[in-house]
PDB file of C-alpha atoms in Angstrom:
ATOM      1  CA  UNK E   1      16.053  43.722  33.982  1.00 78.00           C
ATOM      2  CA  UNK E   2      12.410  42.985  35.073  1.00 87.00           C
ATOM      3  CA  UNK E   3       9.736  39.597  33.862  1.00 91.00           C
ATOM      4  CA  UNK E   4       7.035  40.497  32.401  1.00 92.00           C
ATOM      5  CA  UNK E   5       4.758  38.628  34.040  1.00 93.00           C
ATOM      6  CA  UNK E   6       1.730  39.664  32.806  1.00 92.00           C
ATOM      7  CA  UNK E   7       3.107  38.610  29.319  1.00 95.00           C
ATOM      8  CA  UNK E   8       4.310  35.433  30.976  1.00 93.00           C
ATOM      9  CA  UNK E   9       0.854  34.605  32.143  1.00 93.00           C
ATOM     10  CA  UNK E  10      -0.801  35.904  29.220  1.00 94.00           C
ATOM     11  CA  UNK E  11       1.316  33.119  27.411  1.00 94.00           C
ATOM     12  CA  UNK E  12       0.729  30.276  29.244  1.00 91.00           C
ATOM     13  CA  UNK E  13      -2.964  31.509  29.008  1.00 91.00           C
ATOM     14  CA  UNK E  14      -2.952  31.217  25.568  1.00 89.00           C
ATOM     15  CA  UNK E  15      -0.860  28.162  25.112  1.00 85.00           C
ATOM     16  CA  UNK E  16      -3.224  26.425  27.429  1.00 84.00           C
ATOM     17  CA  UNK E  17      -6.305  26.989  24.858  1.00 82.00           C
ATOM     18  CA  UNK E  18      -4.587  26.429  22.137  1.00 76.00           C
ATOM     19  CA  UNK E  19      -3.536  23.129  23.169  1.00 74.00           C
ATOM     20  CA  UNK E  20      -7.290  22.313  24.659  1.00 73.00           C
ATOM     21  CA  UNK E  21      -8.446  23.380  21.085  1.00 65.00           C
ATOM     22  CA  UNK E  22      -5.676  21.561  18.954  1.00 67.00           C
ATOM     23  CA  UNK E  23      -7.738  18.101  18.796  1.00 64.00           C
ATOM     24  CA  UNK E  24     -10.703  19.480  17.649  1.00 69.00           C
ATOM     25  CA  UNK E  25      -9.308  21.975  15.553  1.00 77.00           C
ATOM     26  CA  UNK E  26      -6.982  18.678  14.122  1.00 82.00           C
ATOM     27  CA  UNK E  27     -10.131  16.990  13.299  1.00 84.00           C
ATOM     28  CA  UNK E  28     -11.831  19.607  11.453  1.00 85.00           C
ATOM     29  CA  UNK E  29      -8.877  20.519   9.005  1.00 86.00           C
ATOM     30  CA  UNK E  30      -8.568  17.052   8.214  1.00 90.00           C
ATOM     31  CA  UNK E  31     -12.375  16.989   7.554  1.00 90.00           C
ATOM     32  CA  UNK E  32     -11.942  20.018   5.255  1.00 91.00           C
ATOM     33  CA  UNK E  33      -8.153  18.574   3.666  1.00 93.00           C
ATOM     34  CA  UNK E  34     -10.173  15.753   2.999  1.00 94.00           C
ATOM     35  CA  UNK E  35     -13.220  17.257   1.291  1.00 94.00           C
ATOM     36  CA  UNK E  36     -10.933  19.375  -0.932  1.00 95.00           C
ATOM     37  CA  UNK E  37      -8.694  16.778  -2.220  1.00 96.00           C
ATOM     38  CA  UNK E  38     -11.614  14.570  -2.703  1.00 96.00           C
ATOM     39  CA  UNK E  39     -13.591  17.394  -4.848  1.00 96.00           C
ATOM     40  CA  UNK E  40     -10.286  17.757  -6.883  1.00 96.00           C
ATOM     41  CA  UNK E  41     -10.349  14.308  -7.470  1.00 96.00           C
ATOM     42  CA  UNK E  42     -14.223  13.998  -8.863  1.00 96.00           C
ATOM     43  CA  UNK E  43     -13.474  17.515 -10.981  1.00 96.00           C
ATOM     44  CA  UNK E  44     -10.619  17.884 -12.341  1.00 95.00           C
ATOM     45  CA  UNK E  45      -8.832  14.814 -14.208  1.00 92.00           C
ATOM     46  CA  UNK E  46      -4.885  13.687 -13.560  1.00 93.00           C
ATOM     47  CA  UNK E  47      -4.967  15.172 -10.319  1.00 95.00           C
ATOM     48  CA  UNK E  48      -3.015  12.959  -8.110  1.00 93.00           C
ATOM     49  CA  UNK E  49      -2.902  13.592  -4.035  1.00 94.00           C
ATOM     50  CA  UNK E  50       0.731  13.274  -2.730  1.00 91.00           C
ATOM     51  CA  UNK E  51       1.477  10.761   0.041  1.00 87.00           C
ATOM     52  CA  UNK E  52      -2.692  10.188   0.405  1.00 90.00           C
ATOM     53  CA  UNK E  53      -1.848   6.991   2.228  1.00 90.00           C
ATOM     54  CA  UNK E  54       1.058   8.590   4.507  1.00 89.00           C
ATOM     55  CA  UNK E  55       0.853  10.328   7.858  1.00 90.00           C
ATOM     56  CA  UNK E  56       0.722  13.541   7.632  1.00 90.00           C
ATOM     57  CA  UNK E  57      -0.332  17.233   8.656  1.00 89.00           C
ATOM     58  CA  UNK E  58      -3.876  17.732   8.572  1.00 89.00           C
ATOM     59  CA  UNK E  59      -4.176  21.305   7.353  1.00 89.00           C
ATOM     60  CA  UNK E  60      -1.816  20.079   4.298  1.00 91.00           C
ATOM     61  CA  UNK E  61      -2.465  19.125   1.149  1.00 93.00           C
ATOM     62  CA  UNK E  62       0.124  18.081  -1.472  1.00 92.00           C
ATOM     63  CA  UNK E  63      -1.344  17.934  -4.869  1.00 94.00           C
ATOM     64  CA  UNK E  64       0.330  17.607  -8.556  1.00 94.00           C
ATOM     65  CA  UNK E  65      -2.030  18.475 -11.322  1.00 94.00           C
ATOM     66  CA  UNK E  66      -0.375  16.047 -13.951  1.00 93.00           C
ATOM     67  CA  UNK E  67       0.506  17.121 -17.406  1.00 90.00           C
ATOM     68  CA  UNK E  68       0.386  20.499 -16.157  1.00 92.00           C
ATOM     69  CA  UNK E  69       2.576  23.407 -14.613  1.00 90.00           C
ATOM     70  CA  UNK E  70       1.742  24.275 -11.177  1.00 92.00           C
ATOM     71  CA  UNK E  71       3.084  27.582 -11.336  1.00 91.00           C
ATOM     72  CA  UNK E  72       0.769  27.835 -14.596  1.00 92.00           C
ATOM     73  CA  UNK E  73      -2.002  26.945 -12.618  1.00 92.00           C
ATOM     74  CA  UNK E  74      -1.139  28.871  -9.761  1.00 92.00           C
ATOM     75  CA  UNK E  75      -0.769  31.847 -12.158  1.00 92.00           C
ATOM     76  CA  UNK E  76      -4.552  31.150 -13.646  1.00 92.00           C
ATOM     77  CA  UNK E  77      -5.926  30.777 -10.006  1.00 92.00           C
ATOM     78  CA  UNK E  78      -4.317  34.361  -8.639  1.00 89.00           C
ATOM     79  CA  UNK E  79      -6.896  34.646  -5.719  1.00 88.00           C
ATOM     80  CA  UNK E  80      -5.692  31.428  -4.230  1.00 89.00           C
ATOM     81  CA  UNK E  81      -2.627  31.370  -1.608  1.00 85.00           C
ATOM     82  CA  UNK E  82      -0.942  28.363  -2.196  1.00 89.00           C
ATOM     83  CA  UNK E  83       2.951  27.135  -2.874  1.00 86.00           C
ATOM     84  CA  UNK E  84       4.783  25.344  -5.483  1.00 85.00           C
ATOM     85  CA  UNK E  85       7.727  24.949  -3.215  1.00 70.00           C
ATOM     86  CA  UNK E  86       8.295  24.493   0.375  1.00 58.00           C
ATOM     87  CA  UNK E  87       8.123  27.384   2.572  1.00 53.00           C
ATOM     88  CA  UNK E  88      11.879  27.338   3.585  1.00 50.00           C
ATOM     89  CA  UNK E  89      12.779  27.537  -0.954  1.00 49.00           C
ATOM     90  CA  UNK E  90      10.004  29.645  -1.407  1.00 52.00           C
ATOM     91  CA  UNK E  91      11.332  31.284  -4.232  1.00 53.00           C
ATOM     92  CA  UNK E  92      13.533  28.726  -5.548  1.00 54.00           C
ATOM     93  CA  UNK E  93      12.781  27.359  -9.255  1.00 59.00           C
ATOM     94  CA  UNK E  94      14.930  24.020  -8.619  1.00 67.00           C
ATOM     95  CA  UNK E  95      12.597  20.760  -8.279  1.00 71.00           C
ATOM     96  CA  UNK E  96      11.651  19.841  -5.311  1.00 74.00           C
ATOM     97  CA  UNK E  97      14.588  17.405  -3.676  1.00 76.00           C
ATOM     98  CA  UNK E  98      12.142  15.740  -1.504  1.00 77.00           C
ATOM     99  CA  UNK E  99      10.150  14.665  -4.431  1.00 79.00           C
ATOM    100  CA  UNK E 100      12.878  14.069  -6.565  1.00 78.00           C
ATOM    101  CA  UNK E 101      14.241  11.739  -3.622  1.00 78.00           C
ATOM    102  CA  UNK E 102      11.042   9.567  -3.064  1.00 77.00           C
ATOM    103  CA  UNK E 103      10.990   8.783  -7.139  1.00 77.00           C
ATOM    104  CA  UNK E 104       7.987  11.080  -7.963  1.00 79.00           C
ATOM    105  CA  UNK E 105       7.655  11.198 -11.936  1.00 81.00           C
ATOM    106  CA  UNK E 106       8.642  14.209 -13.648  1.00 80.00           C
ATOM    107  CA  UNK E 107       5.209  14.881 -14.517  1.00 84.00           C
ATOM    108  CA  UNK E 108       4.441  14.867 -10.630  1.00 83.00           C
ATOM    109  CA  UNK E 109       7.086  17.105  -9.696  1.00 86.00           C
ATOM    110  CA  UNK E 110       6.177  19.377 -12.514  1.00 87.00           C
ATOM    111  CA  UNK E 111       2.523  19.898 -11.510  1.00 90.00           C
ATOM    112  CA  UNK E 112       2.711  19.892  -7.744  1.00 92.00           C
ATOM    113  CA  UNK E 113       1.365  22.589  -5.604  1.00 92.00           C
ATOM    114  CA  UNK E 114       0.878  22.580  -1.893  1.00 92.00           C
ATOM    115  CA  UNK E 115      -2.396  24.036  -0.570  1.00 93.00           C
ATOM    116  CA  UNK E 116      -2.521  24.775   3.655  1.00 90.00           C
ATOM    117  CA  UNK E 117      -5.675  25.282   5.677  1.00 86.00           C
ATOM    118  CA  UNK E 118      -6.118  27.358   9.002  1.00 83.00           C
ATOM    119  CA  UNK E 119      -9.291  27.453  11.297  1.00 79.00           C
ATOM    120  CA  UNK E 120     -10.759  29.876  10.005  1.00 84.00           C
ATOM    121  CA  UNK E 121     -11.051  28.265   6.463  1.00 88.00           C
ATOM    122  CA  UNK E 122     -14.617  27.385   5.320  1.00 90.00           C
ATOM    123  CA  UNK E 123     -16.157  24.730   3.090  1.00 90.00           C
ATOM    124  CA  UNK E 124     -17.505  28.043   1.458  1.00 93.00           C
ATOM    125  CA  UNK E 125     -13.133  28.908   1.030  1.00 92.00           C
ATOM    126  CA  UNK E 126     -12.658  25.132  -0.209  1.00 91.00           C
ATOM    127  CA  UNK E 127     -16.113  25.437  -3.036  1.00 93.00           C
ATOM    128  CA  UNK E 128     -14.355  28.575  -4.028  1.00 94.00           C
ATOM    129  CA  UNK E 129     -10.943  27.233  -4.033  1.00 94.00           C
ATOM    130  CA  UNK E 130     -11.975  24.017  -5.470  1.00 95.00           C
ATOM    131  CA  UNK E 131     -14.194  26.329  -8.640  1.00 95.00           C
ATOM    132  CA  UNK E 132     -11.043  28.158  -9.096  1.00 95.00           C
ATOM    133  CA  UNK E 133      -8.678  25.193 -10.076  1.00 95.00           C
ATOM    134  CA  UNK E 134     -10.982  23.416 -11.975  1.00 95.00           C
ATOM    135  CA  UNK E 135     -11.432  26.990 -14.273  1.00 94.00           C
ATOM    136  CA  UNK E 136      -7.490  27.202 -14.033  1.00 93.00           C
ATOM    137  CA  UNK E 137      -6.797  23.767 -15.278  1.00 92.00           C
ATOM    138  CA  UNK E 138      -9.124  24.499 -18.239  1.00 90.00           C
ATOM    139  CA  UNK E 139      -7.184  27.485 -19.666  1.00 85.00           C
TER     140      UNK E 139
END
């Protein structure tokens, strides 16, 4: 069939724009992620940032609420969209094989929650998320 030339050109332009914005977006998301983690550590006892010193994605924070269940934390914070497992094993109840492989403690694995941030995430969004998590850990 005929190639959709306008669509191909449009996709190319969109890719160019996204690539040009990528470095700035990565920096902005890293700043937000680090702010989120700092606020969690300051306001919630027994929180651990997993792989905090490892090279990692700027838009993702993997946190363990030690002594608590990650699923229970998220259950008490229904406004948050986060995950206790990897995206490819979303419905699995099995402990994370990745955390097990790196030798994470059972408390780290049980309390693990993954948060992701996007280009539209704001500091106000983070403040609301941290407040919801503070409230969830007090329940």
